[in-house]
Coordinates of C-alpha atoms in Angstrom, one line a residue:
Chain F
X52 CA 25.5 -7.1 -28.2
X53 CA 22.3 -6.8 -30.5
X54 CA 21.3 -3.4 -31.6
X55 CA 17.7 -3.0 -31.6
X56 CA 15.5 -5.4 -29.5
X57 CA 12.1 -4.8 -29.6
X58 CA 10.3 -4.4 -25.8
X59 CA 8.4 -7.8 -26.2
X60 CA 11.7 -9.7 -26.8
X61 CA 13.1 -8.2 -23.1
X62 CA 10.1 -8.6 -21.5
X63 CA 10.3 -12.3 -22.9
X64 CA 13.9 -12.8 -21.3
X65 CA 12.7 -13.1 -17.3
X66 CA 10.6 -15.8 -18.2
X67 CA 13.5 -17.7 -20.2
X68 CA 15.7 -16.8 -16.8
X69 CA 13.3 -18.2 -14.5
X70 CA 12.8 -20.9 -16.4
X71 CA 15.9 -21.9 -16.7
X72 CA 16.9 -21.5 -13.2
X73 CA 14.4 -23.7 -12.2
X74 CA 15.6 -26.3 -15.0
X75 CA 19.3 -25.9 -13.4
X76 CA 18.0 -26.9 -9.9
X77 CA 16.5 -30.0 -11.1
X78 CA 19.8 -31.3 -13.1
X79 CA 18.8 -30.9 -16.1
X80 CA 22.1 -30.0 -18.5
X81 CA 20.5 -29.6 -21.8
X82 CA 17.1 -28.8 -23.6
X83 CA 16.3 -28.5 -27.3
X84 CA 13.8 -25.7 -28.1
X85 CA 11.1 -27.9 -29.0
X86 CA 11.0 -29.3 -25.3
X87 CA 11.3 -26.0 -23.7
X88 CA 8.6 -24.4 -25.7
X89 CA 6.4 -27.3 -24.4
X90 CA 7.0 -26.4 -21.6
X91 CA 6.4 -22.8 -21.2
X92 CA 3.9 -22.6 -24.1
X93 CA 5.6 -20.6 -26.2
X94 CA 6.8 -21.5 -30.3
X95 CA 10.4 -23.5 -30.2
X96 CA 11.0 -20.9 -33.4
X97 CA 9.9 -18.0 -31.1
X98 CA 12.0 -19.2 -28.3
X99 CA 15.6 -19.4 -31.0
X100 CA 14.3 -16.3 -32.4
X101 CA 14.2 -14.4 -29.3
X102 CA 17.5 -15.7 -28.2
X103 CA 19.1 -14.8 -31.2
X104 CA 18.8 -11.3 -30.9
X105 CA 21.7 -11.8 -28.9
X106 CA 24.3 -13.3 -30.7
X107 CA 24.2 -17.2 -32.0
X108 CA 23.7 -19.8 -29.2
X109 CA 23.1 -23.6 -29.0
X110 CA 23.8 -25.6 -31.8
X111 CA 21.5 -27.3 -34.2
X112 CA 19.8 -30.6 -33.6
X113 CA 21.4 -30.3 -29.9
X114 CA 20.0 -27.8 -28.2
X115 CA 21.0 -24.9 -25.1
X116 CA 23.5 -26.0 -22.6
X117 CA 20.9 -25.0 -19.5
X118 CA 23.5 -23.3 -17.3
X119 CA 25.6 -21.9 -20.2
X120 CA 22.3 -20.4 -21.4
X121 CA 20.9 -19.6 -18.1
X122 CA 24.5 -17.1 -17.6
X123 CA 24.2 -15.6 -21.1
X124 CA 20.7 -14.3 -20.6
X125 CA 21.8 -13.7 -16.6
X126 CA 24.3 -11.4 -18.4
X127 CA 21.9 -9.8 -20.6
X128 CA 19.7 -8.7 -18.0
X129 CA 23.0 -7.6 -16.2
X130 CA 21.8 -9.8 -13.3
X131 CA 25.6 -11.3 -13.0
X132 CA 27.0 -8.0 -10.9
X133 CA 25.1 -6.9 -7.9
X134 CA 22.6 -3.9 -7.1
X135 CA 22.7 -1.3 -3.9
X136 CA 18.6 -1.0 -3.0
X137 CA 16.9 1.2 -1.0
X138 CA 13.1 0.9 -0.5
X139 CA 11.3 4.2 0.5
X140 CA 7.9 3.5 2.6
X141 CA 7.5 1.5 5.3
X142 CA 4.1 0.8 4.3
X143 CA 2.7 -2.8 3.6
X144 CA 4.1 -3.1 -0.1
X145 CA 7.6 -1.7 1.2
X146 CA 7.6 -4.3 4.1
X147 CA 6.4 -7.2 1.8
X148 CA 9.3 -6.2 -0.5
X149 CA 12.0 -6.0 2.5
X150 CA 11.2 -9.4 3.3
X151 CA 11.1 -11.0 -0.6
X152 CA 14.3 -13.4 -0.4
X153 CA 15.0 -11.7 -4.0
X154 CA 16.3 -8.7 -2.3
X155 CA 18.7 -10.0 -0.3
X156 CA 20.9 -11.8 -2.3
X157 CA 24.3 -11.2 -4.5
X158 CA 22.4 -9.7 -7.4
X159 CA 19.9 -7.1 -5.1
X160 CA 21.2 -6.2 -2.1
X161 CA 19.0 -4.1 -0.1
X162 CA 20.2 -1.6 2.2
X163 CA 18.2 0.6 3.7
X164 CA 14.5 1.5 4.2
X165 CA 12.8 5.0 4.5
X166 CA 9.7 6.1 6.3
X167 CA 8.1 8.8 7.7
X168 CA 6.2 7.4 10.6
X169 CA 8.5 7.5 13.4
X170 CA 6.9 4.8 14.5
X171 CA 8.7 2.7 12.2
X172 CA 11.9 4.5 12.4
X173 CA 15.3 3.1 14.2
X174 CA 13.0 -0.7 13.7
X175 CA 14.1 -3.0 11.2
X176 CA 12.4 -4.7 8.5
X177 CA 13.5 -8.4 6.9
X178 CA 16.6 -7.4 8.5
X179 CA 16.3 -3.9 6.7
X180 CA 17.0 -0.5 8.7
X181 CA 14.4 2.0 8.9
X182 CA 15.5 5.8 8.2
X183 CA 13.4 8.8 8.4
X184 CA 12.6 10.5 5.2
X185 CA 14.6 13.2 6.7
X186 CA 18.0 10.9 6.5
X187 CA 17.2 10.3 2.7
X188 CA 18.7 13.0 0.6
X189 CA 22.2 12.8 3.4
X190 CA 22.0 9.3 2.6
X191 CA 22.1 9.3 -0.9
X192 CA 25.3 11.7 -0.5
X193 CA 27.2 9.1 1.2
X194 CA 25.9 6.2 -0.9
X195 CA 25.7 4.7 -3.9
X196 CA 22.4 3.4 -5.0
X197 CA 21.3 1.3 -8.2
X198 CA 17.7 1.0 -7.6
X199 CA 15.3 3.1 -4.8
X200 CA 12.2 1.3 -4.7
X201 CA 9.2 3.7 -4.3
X202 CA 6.3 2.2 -2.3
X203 CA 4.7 5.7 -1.3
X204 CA 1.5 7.3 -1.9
X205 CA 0.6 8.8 -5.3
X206 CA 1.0 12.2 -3.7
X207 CA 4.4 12.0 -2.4
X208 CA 5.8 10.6 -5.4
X209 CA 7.0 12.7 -7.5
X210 CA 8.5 14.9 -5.2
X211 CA 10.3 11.8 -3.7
X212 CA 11.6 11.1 -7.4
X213 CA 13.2 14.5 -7.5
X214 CA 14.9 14.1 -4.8
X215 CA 16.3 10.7 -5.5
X216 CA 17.2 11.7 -8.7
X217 CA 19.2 15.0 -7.3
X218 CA 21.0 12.4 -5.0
X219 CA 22.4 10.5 -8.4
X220 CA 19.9 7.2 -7.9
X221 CA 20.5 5.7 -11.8
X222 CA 16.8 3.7 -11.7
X223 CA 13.4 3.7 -9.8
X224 CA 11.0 0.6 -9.3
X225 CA 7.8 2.3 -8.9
X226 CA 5.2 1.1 -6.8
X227 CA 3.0 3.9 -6.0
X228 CA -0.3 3.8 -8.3
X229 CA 0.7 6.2 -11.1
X230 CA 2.8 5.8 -14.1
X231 CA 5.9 8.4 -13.1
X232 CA 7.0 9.8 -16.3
X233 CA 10.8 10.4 -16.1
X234 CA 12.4 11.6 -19.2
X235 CA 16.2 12.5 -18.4
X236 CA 18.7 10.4 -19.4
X237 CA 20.2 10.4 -16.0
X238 CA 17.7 7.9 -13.9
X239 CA 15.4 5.0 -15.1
X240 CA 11.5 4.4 -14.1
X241 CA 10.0 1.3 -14.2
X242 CA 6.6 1.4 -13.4
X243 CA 4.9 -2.1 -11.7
X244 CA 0.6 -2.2 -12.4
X245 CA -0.5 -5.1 -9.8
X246 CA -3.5 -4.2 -10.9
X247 CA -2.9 -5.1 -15.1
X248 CA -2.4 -8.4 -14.4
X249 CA -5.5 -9.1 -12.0
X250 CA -7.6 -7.5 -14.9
X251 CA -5.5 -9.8 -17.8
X252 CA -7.4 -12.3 -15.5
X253 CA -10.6 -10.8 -15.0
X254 CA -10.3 -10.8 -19.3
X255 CA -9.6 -14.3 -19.2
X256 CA -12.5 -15.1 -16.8
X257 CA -14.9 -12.5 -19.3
X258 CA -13.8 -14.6 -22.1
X259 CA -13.6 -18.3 -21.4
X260 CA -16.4 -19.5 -22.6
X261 CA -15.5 -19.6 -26.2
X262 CA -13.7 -16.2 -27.9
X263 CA -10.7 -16.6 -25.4
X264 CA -7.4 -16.5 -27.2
X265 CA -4.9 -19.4 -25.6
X266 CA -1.5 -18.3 -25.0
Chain X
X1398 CA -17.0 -9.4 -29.7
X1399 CA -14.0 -10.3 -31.8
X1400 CA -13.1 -13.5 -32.3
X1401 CA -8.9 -14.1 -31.5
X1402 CA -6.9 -11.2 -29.7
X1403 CA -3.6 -11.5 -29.3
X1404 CA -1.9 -12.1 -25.8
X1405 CA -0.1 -8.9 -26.6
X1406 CA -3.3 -7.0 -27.1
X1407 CA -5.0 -8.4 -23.6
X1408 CA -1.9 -7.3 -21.7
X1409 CA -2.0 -3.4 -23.3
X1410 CA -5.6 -3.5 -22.6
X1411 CA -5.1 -2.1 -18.4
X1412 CA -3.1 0.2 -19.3
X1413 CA -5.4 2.1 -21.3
X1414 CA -7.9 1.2 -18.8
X1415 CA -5.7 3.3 -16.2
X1416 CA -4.6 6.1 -18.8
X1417 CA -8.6 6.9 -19.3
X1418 CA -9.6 6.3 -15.7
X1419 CA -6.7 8.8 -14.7
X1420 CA -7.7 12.0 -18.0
X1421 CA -11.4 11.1 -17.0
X1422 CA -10.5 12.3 -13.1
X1423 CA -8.8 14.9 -15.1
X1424 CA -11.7 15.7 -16.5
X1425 CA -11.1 15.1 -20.0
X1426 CA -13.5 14.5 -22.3
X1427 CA -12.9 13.8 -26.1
X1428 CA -9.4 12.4 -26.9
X1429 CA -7.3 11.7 -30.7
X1430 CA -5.3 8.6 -30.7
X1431 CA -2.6 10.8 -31.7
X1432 CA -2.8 13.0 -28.3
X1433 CA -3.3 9.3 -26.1
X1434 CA -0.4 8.0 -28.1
X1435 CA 2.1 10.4 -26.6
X1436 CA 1.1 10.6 -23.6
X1437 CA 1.4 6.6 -23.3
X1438 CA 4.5 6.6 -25.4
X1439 CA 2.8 4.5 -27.9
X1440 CA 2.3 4.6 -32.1
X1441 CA -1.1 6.3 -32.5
X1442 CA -2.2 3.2 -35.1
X1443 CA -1.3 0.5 -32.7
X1444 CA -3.8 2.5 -30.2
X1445 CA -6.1 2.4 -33.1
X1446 CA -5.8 -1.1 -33.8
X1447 CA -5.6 -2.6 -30.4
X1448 CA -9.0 -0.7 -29.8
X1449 CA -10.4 -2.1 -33.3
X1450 CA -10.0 -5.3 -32.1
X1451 CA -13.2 -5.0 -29.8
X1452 CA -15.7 -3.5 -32.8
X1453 CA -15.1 0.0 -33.8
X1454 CA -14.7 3.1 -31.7
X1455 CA -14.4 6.7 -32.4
X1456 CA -14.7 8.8 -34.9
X1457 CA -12.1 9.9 -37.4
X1458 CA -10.7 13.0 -36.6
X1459 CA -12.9 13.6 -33.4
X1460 CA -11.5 10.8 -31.7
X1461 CA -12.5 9.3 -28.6
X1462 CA -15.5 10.0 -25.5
X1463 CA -13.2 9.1 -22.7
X1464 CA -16.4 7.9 -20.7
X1465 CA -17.4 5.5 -23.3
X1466 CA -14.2 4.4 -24.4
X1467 CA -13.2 3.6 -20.6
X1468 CA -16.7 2.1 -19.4
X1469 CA -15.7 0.0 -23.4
X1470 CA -12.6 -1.4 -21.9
X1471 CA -13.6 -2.0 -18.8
X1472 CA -16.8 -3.9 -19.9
X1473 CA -14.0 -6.2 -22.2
X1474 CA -12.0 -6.2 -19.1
X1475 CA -14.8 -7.9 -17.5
X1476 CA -14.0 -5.0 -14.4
X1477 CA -18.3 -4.0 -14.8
X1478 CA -19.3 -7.1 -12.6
X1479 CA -18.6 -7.6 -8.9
X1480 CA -15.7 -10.7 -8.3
X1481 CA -15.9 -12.5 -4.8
X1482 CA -12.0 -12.8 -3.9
X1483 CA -10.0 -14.8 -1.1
X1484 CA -6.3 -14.5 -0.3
X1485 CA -4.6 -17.5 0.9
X1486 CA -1.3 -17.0 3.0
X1487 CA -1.4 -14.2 5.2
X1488 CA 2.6 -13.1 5.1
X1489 CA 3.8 -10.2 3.8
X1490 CA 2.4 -10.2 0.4
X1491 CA -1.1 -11.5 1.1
X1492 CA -1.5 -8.8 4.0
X1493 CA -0.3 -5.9 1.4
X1494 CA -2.7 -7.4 -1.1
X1495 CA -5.5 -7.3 1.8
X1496 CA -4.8 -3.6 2.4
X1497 CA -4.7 -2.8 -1.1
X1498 CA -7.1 -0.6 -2.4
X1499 CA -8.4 -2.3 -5.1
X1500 CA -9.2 -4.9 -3.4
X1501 CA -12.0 -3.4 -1.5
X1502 CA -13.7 -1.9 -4.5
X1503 CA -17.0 -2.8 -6.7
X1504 CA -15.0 -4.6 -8.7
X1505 CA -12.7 -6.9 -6.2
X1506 CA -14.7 -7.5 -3.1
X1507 CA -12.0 -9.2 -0.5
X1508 CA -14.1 -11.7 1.7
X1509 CA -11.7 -13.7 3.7
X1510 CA -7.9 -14.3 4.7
X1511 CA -6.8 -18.2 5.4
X1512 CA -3.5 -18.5 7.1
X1513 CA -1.6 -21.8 8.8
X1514 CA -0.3 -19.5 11.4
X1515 CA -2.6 -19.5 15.2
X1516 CA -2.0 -16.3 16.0
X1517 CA -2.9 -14.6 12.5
X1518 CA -6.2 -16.7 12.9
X1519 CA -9.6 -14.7 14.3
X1520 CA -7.6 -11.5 13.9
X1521 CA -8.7 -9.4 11.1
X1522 CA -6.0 -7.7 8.3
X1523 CA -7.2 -4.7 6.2
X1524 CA -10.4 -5.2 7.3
X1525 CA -11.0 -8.6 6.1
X1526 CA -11.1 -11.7 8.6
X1527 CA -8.3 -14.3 9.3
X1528 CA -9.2 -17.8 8.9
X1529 CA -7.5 -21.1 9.5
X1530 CA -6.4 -22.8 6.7
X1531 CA -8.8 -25.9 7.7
X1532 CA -11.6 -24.2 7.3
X1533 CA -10.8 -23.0 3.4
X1534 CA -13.1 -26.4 2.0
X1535 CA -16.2 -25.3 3.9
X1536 CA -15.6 -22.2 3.3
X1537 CA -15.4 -22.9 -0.2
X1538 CA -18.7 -24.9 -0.1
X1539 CA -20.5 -22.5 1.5
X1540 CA -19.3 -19.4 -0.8
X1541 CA -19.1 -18.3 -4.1
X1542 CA -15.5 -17.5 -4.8
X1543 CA -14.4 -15.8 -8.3
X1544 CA -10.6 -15.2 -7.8
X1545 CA -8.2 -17.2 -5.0
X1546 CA -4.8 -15.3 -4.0
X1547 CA -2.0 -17.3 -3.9
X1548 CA 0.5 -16.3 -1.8
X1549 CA 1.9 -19.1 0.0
X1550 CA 5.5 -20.5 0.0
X1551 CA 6.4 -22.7 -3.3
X1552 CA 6.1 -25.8 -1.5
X1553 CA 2.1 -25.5 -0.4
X1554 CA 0.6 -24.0 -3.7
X1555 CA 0.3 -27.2 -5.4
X1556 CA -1.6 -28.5 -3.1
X1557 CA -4.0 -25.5 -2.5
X1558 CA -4.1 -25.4 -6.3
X1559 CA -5.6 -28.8 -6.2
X1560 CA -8.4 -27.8 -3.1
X1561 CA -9.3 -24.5 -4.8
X1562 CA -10.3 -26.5 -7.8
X1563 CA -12.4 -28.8 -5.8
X1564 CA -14.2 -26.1 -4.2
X1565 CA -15.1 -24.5 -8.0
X1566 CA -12.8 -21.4 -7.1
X1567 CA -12.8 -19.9 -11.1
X1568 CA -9.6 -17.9 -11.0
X1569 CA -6.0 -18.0 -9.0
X1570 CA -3.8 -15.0 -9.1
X1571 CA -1.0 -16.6 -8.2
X1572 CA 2.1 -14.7 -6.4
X1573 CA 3.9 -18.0 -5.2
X1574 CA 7.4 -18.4 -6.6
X1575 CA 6.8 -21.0 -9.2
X1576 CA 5.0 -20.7 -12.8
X1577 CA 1.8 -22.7 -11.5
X1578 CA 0.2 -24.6 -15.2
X1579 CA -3.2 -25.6 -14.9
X1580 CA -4.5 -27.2 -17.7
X1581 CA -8.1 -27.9 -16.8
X1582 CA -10.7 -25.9 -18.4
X1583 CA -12.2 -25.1 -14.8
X1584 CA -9.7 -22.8 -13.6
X1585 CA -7.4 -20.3 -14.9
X1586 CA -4.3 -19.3 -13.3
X1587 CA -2.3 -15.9 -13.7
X1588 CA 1.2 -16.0 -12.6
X1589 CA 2.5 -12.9 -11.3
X1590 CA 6.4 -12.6 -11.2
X1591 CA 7.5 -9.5 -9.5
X1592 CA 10.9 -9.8 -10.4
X1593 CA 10.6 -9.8 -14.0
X1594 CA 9.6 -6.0 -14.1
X1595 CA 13.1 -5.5 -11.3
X1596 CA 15.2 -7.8 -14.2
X1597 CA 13.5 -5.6 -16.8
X1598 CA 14.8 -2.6 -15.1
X1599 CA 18.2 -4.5 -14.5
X1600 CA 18.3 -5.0 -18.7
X1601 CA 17.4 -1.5 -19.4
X1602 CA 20.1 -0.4 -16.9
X1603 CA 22.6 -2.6 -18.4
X1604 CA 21.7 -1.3 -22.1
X1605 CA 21.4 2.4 -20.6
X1606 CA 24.6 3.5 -22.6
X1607 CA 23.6 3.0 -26.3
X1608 CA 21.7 0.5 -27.5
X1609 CA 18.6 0.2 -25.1
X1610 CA 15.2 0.5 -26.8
X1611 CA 12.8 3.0 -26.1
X1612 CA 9.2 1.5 -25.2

């Protein structure tokens, strides 16, 4: 495995992944970088260089082997061995989620959804069932979970975060509208901004009439 | 206004515009790029650069109004006019979207729902109404619409694509599963992936032991 990869490069690789997923499910066995950076508008030499950072693959004047290519980068993003979830809040975004076909399959498996309204409690969600909040911290002691996704308000969350990462959680996939800061080494936060990409677009709207920059 | 930004650039852009939105409500007043630069995790020039991009801002070693330097950004992030928005598909994602707060602001002004199913129809979700999918082209000729949600199952949005267009819709933020490309100079499209931020998280937890950057 590389050393250092810079944070553009891995935020590169989902792209490549979908992209060639979706090239799999249409048959399509081999692409050359040229034709791949046609199609996702990116530079072929951006698209070899990025890969490269991860040890040599495809061969010159041939191209990737789309499924071979699709696994190694699969691998890379340690998508090939699957993920206990937990989403806490029942709310709108933790339903949404519960019912995204992504988080039911051999990669993200979730498990188990938290709430405090007990409304919502003993229900299931996407085929999901509802715990109180009450349940969470016993829960955690008799299971092991990769990723909790939070989907709470601002104001609960960082207490929520202590308490998942007492109960040995290893990441969060943060939801609620504030960048959590989480500087142990023992659990990961990724934070998600709906918002930054509805105002990328607002930029691109503010711009099109001449100064925007093309992608 | 500068002439070409980098992609890279545009998508840092919201976060600043959150970090100053968030020390303003702090009440903050003045900050160095040095102070912003570790509370974002970010090199203090690459905040002084990315800033310099729009015409120059603050003042060396007094650094920056927080005010001005987030009404600045928002002005480039087009966020200081009013945009007219319509969310297609009324599922779980487009009825989060309709609840979400930012979506009822000055900014984003959420006008109407269109949905295939009956019984979603003539209700209301969030506040905004529930229309039938048959009526989005008069709808469309009848009212100005800025940005169009997309968040209907893979197999429709091509063909909504095609009728937003028709009715002069300027923007789609598009949540379907597929990388929608629109090449006409019309409409812009933003693809929003919510899984590439979970496959980020999967990478970083994969790299956890060693050799994972640090953003």
């Amino acid at each position: 495995m590389a050393g250092y990869v810079s944070e553009a490069v891995i935020r590169r690789l989902p792209g490549y992944y979908r992209h060639l997923c979706e090239l799999e499910a249409m048959g399509v066995k081999q692409i050359s970088s040229q034709e791949m950076g046609r199609q996702m508008h990116l530079i072929p030499s951006q698209i070899r260089q990025d890969i490269n950072c991860f040890g040599g693959f495809g061969r010159k004047g041939y191209g990737y082997n789309v499924t071979s290519l699709r696994q190694h980068i699969g691998e890379i993003l340690g998508l090939d061995h699957p993920h206990s979830v937990i989403i806490i809040g029942a709310g709108s975004i933790g339903s949404a989620l519960a019912h995204y076909p992504d988080f039911h399959g051999e990669t993200f498996d979730t498990k188990a959804l938290f709430d405090i309204d007990p409304a919502r409690v003993g229900t299931n969600i996407g085929g999901v069932p509802v715990y109180s909040m009450e349940e969470l911290d016993s829960y955690l002691a008799s299971h092991r979970v990769d990723i909790a996704v939070l989907c709470v308000p601002k104001e609960a969350a960082q207490e929520i975060l202590n308490r998942l990462e007492a109960g040995g959680v290893s990441a969060v996939w943060n939801f609620a509208p504030l960048d959590l800061q989480h500087e142990t080494d023992r659990m990961l936060v990724e934070n998600v901004h709906l918002s930054d990409s509805l105002r990328v677009l607002s930029y691109r709207m503010a711009h099109q009439d001449g100064d925007a920059p093309k992608e």
